[in-house]
Amino acid sequence: MRLEPIDKPSLARSLLPPITALGATVAIASFLAMLAGANPFSVFGLILNGAFGSKFAILETLNRATPLIFTGLAVAVAFRAKFWNIGAEAQLYAGALLTVLLGTGLLPWPSIAILPTLALFSILAGAILLLVPALLKTRFGVDEVVTTLLFNFIFLLFVSMLLEGPLKDPMGMGWPKSARLLPEARLPRLVDGLRLHWGFGLAIFSAISVWVVQSRMTLGYEMRAVGLNRQAAAFAGIPVNLVLVKTALLSGGLAALAGFSEVAGLKGSLTLDLSPGFGYTGIIVAMLALLHPLGVIFAALFVAGIFVGADSMSRAADVPTYLADIMLATALLLMVLAIMLTRFRIVRN
Amino acid sequence: MEVLEIFFTASFWAAVIRISTPLIFATLGELICEKAGVLNLGIEGIMVAGAFAGWMAVYSGTGLWVGICVAMLVGMLFGFLHSLLTVPFGLSQHVVGLGITLLATSSTYYAYRLALPEVTSPPKIDAFQPYDIPILSEIPFIGPALFSQTPFTYLAFGLVLITSVVLYRTPLGLAVRAAGDNPAAVAAQGLSVTKIRMAAVIIGSGFMAMGGAFLTMSAFDSFFFEMVNGRGWICIALVVFGSWRPGKALLGAVLFAAFDALQIRVQQTSLGSLMPYQVFLMMPYLLSILALIVMSRRAEVPAALMVPFNKGER
C-alpha cells in the first residue's frame, strides 16, 4: 500500500476520520471498563458528571486545565518548529522553584510588584533551562528529545535536593516541602469564594498572545517555515538556529508559567508532587489541538475533564483511574492517524 | 583510596554486569529499530509492559522461560502497533513513540490494578537464580564477576552476538541496514521496505520488553510502579554512544552500569556523606547527556533514520 495526497478533501473526508477516531477511543475505553466489571454507560456518565456536573466539578476542571494550557502551549510552540521539547515537566518545576525562591520572603514587596516579578523570573528560569538542550542541538547536533527527557529526571532530583536541604520548611514537620509563599505573592481568586485563581486568566491571555505571535508576527512565520522544511527555510535566508533558540526560549518560558501558576495560585508552596506529569500531558493537549494555540485551551479543558471525571468515577465505580490515561493515549494515536487520513488516501499496489 | 578499592572487588563487577543487563536488551532493541530507520520512543513504556507481563505470567504459574516469552510477545504487540503507525502510515515517530510509551505504561498500571486489586505491597515470585558456569566460574576474580550471573544475563550477551552476526554477516542484516540507510535501493531490489522496517521494530520492541522483564524476574522479584525509571531514555542515548554498533553499544551499557554501580557504592563511603544523595542519582542522566555530546559528532547515524518511505514517491 502507499499514500496518495488528496487535492481537495471533501467534507466527509475531513470529518469522518476524526469522528471515527473518537468513537473508537470510546469503544476501547468501554471494553476496558467492562473488563473491570463496570457498566460502560455508567462509567462515562460518572466521568462526565465528575468533570462538568456541578459548579464545584467545573471549577475543579478549570483548575486542572490551567497548567495544561501552559504546558500544551509550550509543546505546541516547540513542535510547530519541529523542536521536540519533551522537557516541559522540568521547565514547570523551574518556574515553581523560582516562585518559592523569591516569593517566600526574599522580596517583601506589595503584590502589584511581586507577582509580575515572580512570573518574569519563572519564565526566565524555564527559558534558560530549555536553552541548554537548544544550544546542544544547534552547536553540537545533539538530539533534543533525549536531552530534554533526561533533564526531567535531573531537574526533579535537583528540586528534591533543595527541598531536603536549603529550601526545606523548618515548620514542615520534616516533610520535604518549601516554606509557604507570602500572602502578597499569591495569585488572587478570579471570583471571591470560588477556588479558581488568576492563573487561569493568565493561561488564556498566554494562549491569545501565542496565537498573535504565530499568526501576525515575523517570528511566527519563521517558526512555521523552520518546522515545515529546515533546508528551504535556510535557503530563504531564515536564520534557522536562531529561530530554534527563540522557539526554545518561548516554549520553556510558557512551561515555567505552569509551575508559577500552580504554586502561586493553587498550592502556595512547593512539594515534589506538584505536577502529576503536566509536562508530559501537555504533549497530548498540543497534539489534540493540532498545535493551534487557541485549540490548546479547548484540548486542555477536554483532557482536564477526563482526568477530573475519572478521579471521581474511580471512587464511585471502582475502575482504576488509569483508564483516563489509556483513553488519552488511544485518542492521541488515533487522532494523528485520523488527521493524516483526512489529507491522504490509501492506495493498494 | 576507599573509592579505588571498590574496583578490585569481584562483587562490584558482578553488580556491573547485573545492572547492565536490562540496558543491553533495550539498547539492542532500540538499535535494531534505528538501524532499519525507525526511532522507537515507545521504549520506556514497552519496558514497563515487559516488566509487568513477564512477572505476572510467572506469578500466575508459568515457568520463568515462558515468562520471558510472554514479556517478549507483549513487547512485540506494542512494537507492531508502533510500526503500523510509523511505517506504512508514515506518522511522526516522535509523537507515535511517546503515545506508545503512554499507552503501554497506563495499560500496564490498569492491568496491575485489575489483576491485584487488594494488595498493598506487590507479591514476590521465585526469580532467576545465579548459575555458576562450570570451570569458568572458578577462575579467580573473573569467575564470580562474569560467570556466576543468572541465565537471563547470559541470554543478553548471547543476543548481542547473534544480532551482531545477523546484522553484519547475513543478507537479512544487509537488507535491514539498507532500509535505514538507503530505502530506495532496497525497493529497487524488489524487497519491501515496509515489511523490513516493521519486522525490525517488532523484534526490537520484543528485546526492549525482555529488558524490562529482567528487572522483575532477575534483578528483583517483584513489580513496582516507576521501576523502569528512565532506563529506556538512557538506552536511546546509549545507541548514539555506541554509534549504532551492537558491540560498542554493549560496551557503552557496561561502562554506564559501572558508573551506576560505582555511584551507589561511593554513596556509602566517607566521600558520599559529603554530598546529598540526589547528586549521585543525577550522575547516570548527566553521563548520558555527556556521552551524547562527545559522540554525536562522529556517530554514524543511519541516513534515513526518521525518514518515512513512501514507495513511488519521487
mmCIF file of N, CA and C in Angstrom, chain B residues 199-308:
data_model
loop_
_atom_site.group_PDB
_atom_site.id
_atom_site.type_symbol
_atom_site.label_atom_id
_atom_site.label_comp_id
_atom_site.label_asym_id
_atom_site.label_seq_id
_atom_site.Cartn_x
_atom_site.Cartn_y
_atom_site.Cartn_z
ATOM 1 N N ALA B 199 9.218 -5.405 10.642
ATOM 2 C CA ALA B 199 9.788 -6.565 11.333
ATOM 3 C C ALA B 199 10.862 -6.115 12.320
ATOM 4 N N ALA B 200 11.707 -5.166 11.891
ATOM 5 C CA ALA B 200 12.779 -4.701 12.779
ATOM 6 C C ALA B 200 12.197 -4.062 14.034
ATOM 7 N N VAL B 201 11.171 -3.248 13.870
ATOM 8 C CA VAL B 201 10.578 -2.577 15.040
ATOM 9 C C VAL B 201 9.931 -3.608 15.969
ATOM 10 N N ILE B 202 9.272 -4.609 15.374
ATOM 11 C CA ILE B 202 8.599 -5.619 16.198
ATOM 12 C C ILE B 202 9.618 -6.426 17.008
ATOM 13 N N ILE B 203 10.667 -6.910 16.322
ATOM 14 C CA ILE B 203 11.708 -7.670 17.033
ATOM 15 C C ILE B 203 12.387 -6.795 18.089
ATOM 16 N N GLY B 204 12.738 -5.567 17.687
ATOM 17 C CA GLY B 204 13.414 -4.658 18.611
ATOM 18 C C GLY B 204 12.576 -4.410 19.851
ATOM 19 N N SER B 205 11.274 -4.236 19.659
ATOM 20 C CA SER B 205 10.391 -3.981 20.803
ATOM 21 C C SER B 205 10.322 -5.205 21.707
ATOM 22 N N GLY B 206 10.390 -6.400 21.108
ATOM 23 C CA GLY B 206 10.439 -7.629 21.904
ATOM 24 C C GLY B 206 11.653 -7.625 22.830
ATOM 25 N N PHE B 207 12.804 -7.198 22.287
ATOM 26 C CA PHE B 207 14.036 -7.134 23.100
ATOM 27 C C PHE B 207 13.876 -6.132 24.244
ATOM 28 N N MET B 208 13.251 -4.962 23.921
ATOM 29 C CA MET B 208 13.056 -3.949 24.964
ATOM 30 C C MET B 208 12.249 -4.530 26.123
ATOM 31 N N ALA B 209 11.179 -5.271 25.765
ATOM 32 C CA ALA B 209 10.318 -5.849 26.794
ATOM 33 C C ALA B 209 11.098 -6.846 27.649
ATOM 34 N N MET B 210 12.027 -7.589 27.008
ATOM 35 C CA MET B 210 12.843 -8.523 27.786
ATOM 36 C C MET B 210 13.719 -7.764 28.776
ATOM 37 N N GLY B 211 14.214 -6.596 28.343
ATOM 38 C CA GLY B 211 14.984 -5.752 29.260
ATOM 39 C C GLY B 211 14.157 -5.385 30.481
ATOM 40 N N GLY B 212 12.889 -5.044 30.247
ATOM 41 C CA GLY B 212 12.004 -4.731 31.366
ATOM 42 C C GLY B 212 11.790 -5.950 32.234
ATOM 43 N N ALA B 213 11.573 -7.102 31.580
ATOM 44 C CA ALA B 213 11.290 -8.327 32.328
ATOM 45 C C ALA B 213 12.469 -8.718 33.215
ATOM 46 N N PHE B 214 13.691 -8.409 32.779
ATOM 47 C CA PHE B 214 14.861 -8.738 33.600
ATOM 48 C C PHE B 214 14.747 -8.084 34.980
ATOM 49 N N LEU B 215 14.179 -6.863 34.990
ATOM 50 C CA LEU B 215 14.066 -6.146 36.265
ATOM 51 C C LEU B 215 13.195 -6.897 37.260
ATOM 52 N N THR B 216 12.076 -7.443 36.788
ATOM 53 C CA THR B 216 11.139 -8.089 37.712
ATOM 54 C C THR B 216 11.429 -9.561 37.912
ATOM 55 N N MET B 217 12.207 -10.159 37.014
ATOM 56 C CA MET B 217 12.379 -11.610 37.056
ATOM 57 C C MET B 217 13.784 -12.048 37.433
ATOM 58 N N SER B 218 14.729 -11.084 37.452
ATOM 59 C CA SER B 218 16.093 -11.484 37.780
ATOM 60 C C SER B 218 16.757 -10.492 38.737
ATOM 61 N N ALA B 219 16.705 -9.192 38.398
ATOM 62 C CA ALA B 219 17.323 -8.190 39.275
ATOM 63 C C ALA B 219 16.548 -8.081 40.586
ATOM 64 N N PHE B 220 15.201 -8.030 40.457
ATOM 65 C CA PHE B 220 14.327 -8.067 41.632
ATOM 66 C C PHE B 220 13.356 -9.228 41.444
ATOM 67 N N ASP B 221 12.418 -9.395 42.377
ATOM 68 C CA ASP B 221 11.472 -10.495 42.190
ATOM 69 C C ASP B 221 10.031 -10.005 42.289
ATOM 70 N N SER B 222 9.843 -8.725 41.974
ATOM 71 C CA SER B 222 8.532 -8.139 42.177
ATOM 72 C C SER B 222 8.364 -6.940 41.238
ATOM 73 N N PHE B 223 7.109 -6.513 41.044
ATOM 74 C CA PHE B 223 6.841 -5.394 40.133
ATOM 75 C C PHE B 223 6.452 -4.150 40.913
ATOM 76 N N PHE B 224 7.147 -3.044 40.644
ATOM 77 C CA PHE B 224 6.797 -1.764 41.256
ATOM 78 C C PHE B 224 6.485 -0.748 40.172
ATOM 79 N N PHE B 225 5.611 0.205 40.475
ATOM 80 C CA PHE B 225 5.406 1.340 39.574
ATOM 81 C C PHE B 225 6.727 2.106 39.510
ATOM 82 N N GLU B 226 6.956 2.764 38.415
ATOM 83 C CA GLU B 226 8.142 3.618 38.253
ATOM 84 C C GLU B 226 9.440 2.824 38.321
ATOM 85 N N MET B 227 9.384 1.484 38.181
ATOM 86 C CA MET B 227 10.639 0.757 38.367
ATOM 87 C C MET B 227 11.582 0.894 37.180
ATOM 88 N N VAL B 228 11.047 1.205 36.007
ATOM 89 C CA VAL B 228 11.928 1.376 34.836
ATOM 90 C C VAL B 228 12.668 2.717 34.929
ATOM 91 N N ASN B 229 11.968 3.741 35.433
ATOM 92 C CA ASN B 229 12.624 4.967 35.887
ATOM 93 C C ASN B 229 13.609 5.589 34.893
ATOM 94 N N GLY B 230 13.180 5.756 33.641
ATOM 95 C CA GLY B 230 14.021 6.457 32.678
ATOM 96 C C GLY B 230 15.087 5.614 32.002
ATOM 97 N N ARG B 231 15.164 4.302 32.349
ATOM 98 C CA ARG B 231 16.176 3.452 31.713
ATOM 99 C C ARG B 231 16.030 3.434 30.194
ATOM 100 N N GLY B 232 14.777 3.476 29.723
ATOM 101 C CA GLY B 232 14.538 3.453 28.279
ATOM 102 C C GLY B 232 15.177 4.650 27.585
ATOM 103 N N TRP B 233 15.015 5.815 28.194
ATOM 104 C CA TRP B 233 15.579 7.028 27.579
ATOM 105 C C TRP B 233 17.092 6.947 27.582
ATOM 106 N N ILE B 234 17.650 6.375 28.655
ATOM 107 C CA ILE B 234 19.105 6.231 28.710
ATOM 108 C C ILE B 234 19.588 5.322 27.582
ATOM 109 N N CYS B 235 18.786 4.286 27.279
ATOM 110 C CA CYS B 235 19.179 3.360 26.208
ATOM 111 C C CYS B 235 19.221 4.065 24.860
ATOM 112 N N ILE B 236 18.325 5.036 24.652
ATOM 113 C CA ILE B 236 18.363 5.781 23.398
ATOM 114 C C ILE B 236 19.682 6.539 23.287
ATOM 115 N N ALA B 237 20.133 7.095 24.418
ATOM 116 C CA ALA B 237 21.441 7.758 24.425
ATOM 117 C C ALA B 237 22.554 6.739 24.183
ATOM 118 N N LEU B 238 22.405 5.531 24.745
ATOM 119 C CA LEU B 238 23.447 4.504 24.589
ATOM 120 C C LEU B 238 23.596 4.062 23.134
ATOM 121 N N VAL B 239 22.477 4.069 22.389
ATOM 122 C CA VAL B 239 22.570 3.701 20.970
ATOM 123 C C VAL B 239 23.457 4.705 20.233
ATOM 124 N N VAL B 240 23.259 5.993 20.540
ATOM 125 C CA VAL B 240 24.095 7.021 19.913
ATOM 126 C C VAL B 240 25.538 6.839 20.365
ATOM 127 N N PHE B 241 25.712 6.614 21.670
ATOM 128 C CA PHE B 241 27.046 6.430 22.227
ATOM 129 C C PHE B 241 27.753 5.256 21.544
ATOM 130 N N GLY B 242 27.009 4.192 21.289
ATOM 131 C CA GLY B 242 27.577 3.010 20.651
ATOM 132 C C GLY B 242 27.662 3.158 19.145
ATOM 133 N N SER B 243 27.325 4.350 18.637
ATOM 134 C CA SER B 243 27.495 4.616 17.226
ATOM 135 C C SER B 243 26.763 3.581 16.364
ATOM 136 N N TRP B 244 25.626 3.096 16.833
ATOM 137 C CA TRP B 244 24.761 2.162 16.116
ATOM 138 C C TRP B 244 25.450 0.827 15.816
ATOM 139 N N ARG B 245 26.407 0.423 16.684
ATOM 140 C CA ARG B 245 27.087 -0.873 16.550
ATOM 141 C C ARG B 245 26.748 -1.720 17.775
ATOM 142 N N PRO B 246 26.290 -2.968 17.599
ATOM 143 C CA PRO B 246 25.906 -3.781 18.772
ATOM 144 C C PRO B 246 27.029 -3.936 19.789
ATOM 145 N N GLY B 247 28.249 -4.221 19.312
ATOM 146 C CA GLY B 247 29.368 -4.437 20.232
ATOM 147 C C GLY B 247 29.657 -3.196 21.051
ATOM 148 N N LYS B 248 29.727 -2.048 20.345
ATOM 149 C CA LYS B 248 30.032 -0.806 21.046
ATOM 150 C C LYS B 248 28.903 -0.432 21.994
ATOM 151 N N ALA B 249 27.661 -0.740 21.600
ATOM 152 C CA ALA B 249 26.520 -0.434 22.466
ATOM 153 C C ALA B 249 26.615 -1.257 23.749
ATOM 154 N N LEU B 250 27.035 -2.533 23.607
ATOM 155 C CA LEU B 250 27.235 -3.396 24.777
ATOM 156 C C LEU B 250 28.280 -2.790 25.702
ATOM 157 N N LEU B 251 29.365 -2.342 25.110
ATOM 158 C CA LEU B 251 30.438 -1.712 25.876
ATOM 159 C C LEU B 251 29.914 -0.474 26.600
ATOM 160 N N GLY B 252 29.120 0.318 25.866
ATOM 161 C CA GLY B 252 28.527 1.516 26.453
ATOM 162 C C GLY B 252 27.661 1.173 27.647
ATOM 163 N N ALA B 253 26.847 0.132 27.495
ATOM 164 C CA ALA B 253 25.943 -0.267 28.577
ATOM 165 C C ALA B 253 26.737 -0.701 29.803
ATOM 166 N N VAL B 254 27.826 -1.453 29.585
ATOM 167 C CA VAL B 254 28.633 -1.932 30.711
ATOM 168 C C VAL B 254 29.339 -0.758 31.394
ATOM 169 N N LEU B 255 29.875 0.151 30.577
ATOM 170 C CA LEU B 255 30.535 1.335 31.122
ATOM 171 C C LEU B 255 29.570 2.139 31.982
ATOM 172 N N PHE B 256 28.382 2.321 31.420
ATOM 173 C CA PHE B 256 27.351 3.074 32.101
ATOM 174 C C PHE B 256 26.985 2.404 33.422
ATOM 175 N N ALA B 257 26.837 1.071 33.364
ATOM 176 C CA ALA B 257 26.476 0.318 34.563
ATOM 177 C C ALA B 257 27.584 0.406 35.602
ATOM 178 N N ALA B 258 28.845 0.400 35.137
ATOM 179 C CA ALA B 258 29.968 0.509 36.064
ATOM 180 C C ALA B 258 29.868 1.821 36.822
ATOM 181 N N PHE B 259 29.534 2.857 36.085
ATOM 182 C CA PHE B 259 29.399 4.164 36.699
ATOM 183 C C PHE B 259 28.262 4.176 37.718
ATOM 184 N N ASP B 260 27.158 3.536 37.321
ATOM 185 C CA ASP B 260 25.980 3.493 38.195
ATOM 186 C C ASP B 260 26.295 2.713 39.478
ATOM 187 N N ALA B 261 26.952 1.561 39.299
ATOM 188 C CA ALA B 261 27.305 0.741 40.453
ATOM 189 C C ALA B 261 28.277 1.488 41.355
ATOM 190 N N LEU B 262 29.177 2.234 40.731
ATOM 191 C CA LEU B 262 30.173 2.987 41.496
ATOM 192 C C LEU B 262 29.495 4.057 42.346
ATOM 193 N N GLN B 263 28.527 4.788 41.722
ATOM 194 C CA GLN B 263 27.898 5.874 42.491
ATOM 195 C C GLN B 263 27.135 5.328 43.703
ATOM 196 N N ILE B 264 26.542 4.125 43.534
ATOM 197 C CA ILE B 264 25.839 3.530 44.674
ATOM 198 C C ILE B 264 26.821 3.248 45.810
ATOM 199 N N ARG B 265 28.010 2.714 45.428
ATOM 200 C CA ARG B 265 28.984 2.360 46.460
ATOM 201 C C ARG B 265 29.669 3.578 47.067
ATOM 202 N N VAL B 266 29.922 4.587 46.231
ATOM 203 C CA VAL B 266 30.576 5.786 46.760
ATOM 204 C C VAL B 266 29.661 6.484 47.763
ATOM 205 N N GLN B 267 28.357 6.389 47.517
ATOM 206 C CA GLN B 267 27.395 6.985 48.455
ATOM 207 C C GLN B 267 27.612 6.482 49.874
ATOM 208 N N GLN B 268 28.088 5.215 49.987
ATOM 209 C CA GLN B 268 28.222 4.618 51.315
ATOM 210 C C GLN B 268 29.586 4.886 51.946
ATOM 211 N N THR B 269 30.496 5.508 51.190
ATOM 212 C CA THR B 269 31.810 5.811 51.769
ATOM 213 C C THR B 269 31.779 7.185 52.428
ATOM 214 N N SER B 270 32.937 7.570 53.002
ATOM 215 C CA SER B 270 33.010 8.864 53.680
ATOM 216 C C SER B 270 32.834 9.999 52.673
ATOM 217 N N LEU B 271 33.237 9.747 51.419
ATOM 218 C CA LEU B 271 33.060 10.745 50.357
ATOM 219 C C LEU B 271 31.581 11.007 50.119
ATOM 220 N N GLY B 272 30.796 9.926 50.215
ATOM 221 C CA GLY B 272 29.375 10.031 49.903
ATOM 222 C C GLY B 272 28.622 10.896 50.896
ATOM 223 N N SER B 273 29.085 10.873 52.148
ATOM 224 C CA SER B 273 28.354 11.631 53.159
ATOM 225 C C SER B 273 28.553 13.131 52.989
ATOM 226 N N LEU B 274 29.536 13.509 52.132
ATOM 227 C CA LEU B 274 29.777 14.933 51.916
ATOM 228 C C LEU B 274 28.741 15.556 51.006
ATOM 229 N N MET B 275 28.100 14.732 50.189
ATOM 230 C CA MET B 275 27.187 15.283 49.187
ATOM 231 C C MET B 275 25.795 14.687 49.340
ATOM 232 N N PRO B 276 24.750 15.466 48.974
ATOM 233 C CA PRO B 276 23.396 14.906 49.023
ATOM 234 C C PRO B 276 23.285 13.718 48.072
ATOM 235 N N TYR B 277 22.469 12.720 48.451
ATOM 236 C CA TYR B 277 22.395 11.509 47.625
ATOM 237 C C TYR B 277 21.850 11.805 46.227
ATOM 238 N N GLN B 278 21.066 12.894 46.103
ATOM 239 C CA GLN B 278 20.499 13.207 44.787
ATOM 240 C C GLN B 278 21.584 13.480 43.751
ATOM 241 N N VAL B 279 22.710 14.044 44.201
ATOM 242 C CA VAL B 279 23.800 14.328 43.263
ATOM 243 C C VAL B 279 24.256 13.025 42.608
ATOM 244 N N PHE B 280 24.336 11.957 43.415
ATOM 245 C CA PHE B 280 24.764 10.666 42.869
ATOM 246 C C PHE B 280 23.719 10.102 41.920
ATOM 247 N N LEU B 281 22.444 10.266 42.306
ATOM 248 C CA LEU B 281 21.380 9.731 41.454
ATOM 249 C C LEU B 281 21.310 10.459 40.117
ATOM 250 N N MET B 282 21.747 11.727 40.097
ATOM 251 C CA MET B 282 21.738 12.508 38.857
ATOM 252 C C MET B 282 22.793 12.027 37.878
ATOM 253 N N MET B 283 23.873 11.469 38.433
ATOM 254 C CA MET B 283 25.050 11.148 37.622
ATOM 255 C C MET B 283 24.737 10.353 36.357
ATOM 256 N N PRO B 284 23.948 9.247 36.458
ATOM 257 C CA PRO B 284 23.695 8.467 35.242
ATOM 258 C C PRO B 284 23.084 9.307 34.118
ATOM 259 N N TYR B 285 22.147 10.188 34.493
ATOM 260 C CA TYR B 285 21.493 11.001 33.462
ATOM 261 C C TYR B 285 22.467 12.023 32.884
ATOM 262 N N LEU B 286 23.256 12.639 33.765
ATOM 263 C CA LEU B 286 24.249 13.607 33.287
ATOM 264 C C LEU B 286 25.262 12.920 32.381
ATOM 265 N N LEU B 287 25.654 11.706 32.797
ATOM 266 C CA LEU B 287 26.632 10.956 31.999
ATOM 267 C C LEU B 287 26.073 10.671 30.604
ATOM 268 N N SER B 288 24.780 10.329 30.537
ATOM 269 C CA SER B 288 24.165 10.051 29.235
ATOM 270 C C SER B 288 24.240 11.278 28.344
ATOM 271 N N ILE B 289 23.947 12.441 28.906
ATOM 272 C CA ILE B 289 23.981 13.666 28.106
ATOM 273 C C ILE B 289 25.407 13.951 27.650
ATOM 274 N N LEU B 290 26.350 13.760 28.573
ATOM 275 C CA LEU B 290 27.757 13.963 28.224
ATOM 276 C C LEU B 290 28.169 13.037 27.083
ATOM 277 N N ALA B 291 27.727 11.780 27.188
ATOM 278 C CA ALA B 291 28.055 10.811 26.142
ATOM 279 C C ALA B 291 27.497 11.268 24.800
ATOM 280 N N LEU B 292 26.296 11.796 24.821
ATOM 281 C CA LEU B 292 25.678 12.269 23.574
ATOM 282 C C LEU B 292 26.495 13.401 22.968
ATOM 283 N N ILE B 293 26.955 14.324 23.823
ATOM 284 C CA ILE B 293 27.712 15.477 23.317
ATOM 285 C C ILE B 293 29.014 15.000 22.684
ATOM 286 N N VAL B 294 29.708 14.092 23.396
ATOM 287 C CA VAL B 294 31.002 13.630 22.913
ATOM 288 C C VAL B 294 30.854 12.857 21.613
ATOM 289 N N MET B 295 29.824 11.998 21.558
ATOM 290 C CA MET B 295 29.744 11.064 20.439
ATOM 291 C C MET B 295 28.993 11.601 19.227
ATOM 292 N N SER B 296 28.138 12.625 19.435
ATOM 293 C CA SER B 296 27.207 12.946 18.351
ATOM 294 C C SER B 296 27.919 13.422 17.089
ATOM 295 N N ARG B 297 29.097 14.011 17.221
ATOM 296 C CA ARG B 297 29.808 14.499 16.038
ATOM 297 C C ARG B 297 30.261 13.361 15.131
ATOM 298 N N ARG B 298 30.772 12.291 15.769
ATOM 299 C CA ARG B 298 31.353 11.251 14.915
ATOM 300 C C ARG B 298 30.456 10.036 14.746
ATOM 301 N N ALA B 299 29.261 10.081 15.342
ATOM 302 C CA ALA B 299 28.392 8.928 15.218
ATOM 303 C C ALA B 299 27.934 8.747 13.777
ATOM 304 N N GLU B 300 27.810 7.480 13.365
ATOM 305 C CA GLU B 300 27.344 7.216 12.005
ATOM 306 C C GLU B 300 25.851 6.940 12.046
ATOM 307 N N VAL B 301 25.074 8.003 11.967
ATOM 308 C CA VAL B 301 23.621 7.888 12.033
ATOM 309 C C VAL B 301 23.114 7.216 10.766
ATOM 310 N N PRO B 302 22.180 6.232 10.905
ATOM 311 C CA PRO B 302 21.558 5.711 9.685
ATOM 312 C C PRO B 302 20.957 6.868 8.883
ATOM 313 N N ALA B 303 21.296 6.928 7.583
ATOM 314 C CA ALA B 303 20.978 8.124 6.794
ATOM 315 C C ALA B 303 19.474 8.396 6.729
ATOM 316 N N ALA B 304 18.668 7.333 6.731
ATOM 317 C CA ALA B 304 17.222 7.534 6.570
ATOM 318 C C ALA B 304 16.480 7.388 7.889
ATOM 319 N N LEU B 305 17.205 7.584 9.031
ATOM 320 C CA LEU B 305 16.537 7.496 10.327
ATOM 321 C C LEU B 305 15.470 8.587 10.415
ATOM 322 N N MET B 306 14.259 8.175 10.771
ATOM 323 C CA MET B 306 13.125 9.085 10.938
ATOM 324 C C MET B 306 12.580 9.614 9.611
ATOM 325 N N VAL B 307 13.056 9.079 8.486
ATOM 326 C CA VAL B 307 12.505 9.493 7.196
ATOM 327 C C VAL B 307 11.542 8.410 6.719
ATOM 328 N N PRO B 308 10.236 8.706 6.643
ATOM 329 C CA PRO B 308 9.295 7.696 6.162
ATOM 330 C C PRO B 308 9.555 7.392 4.689
#
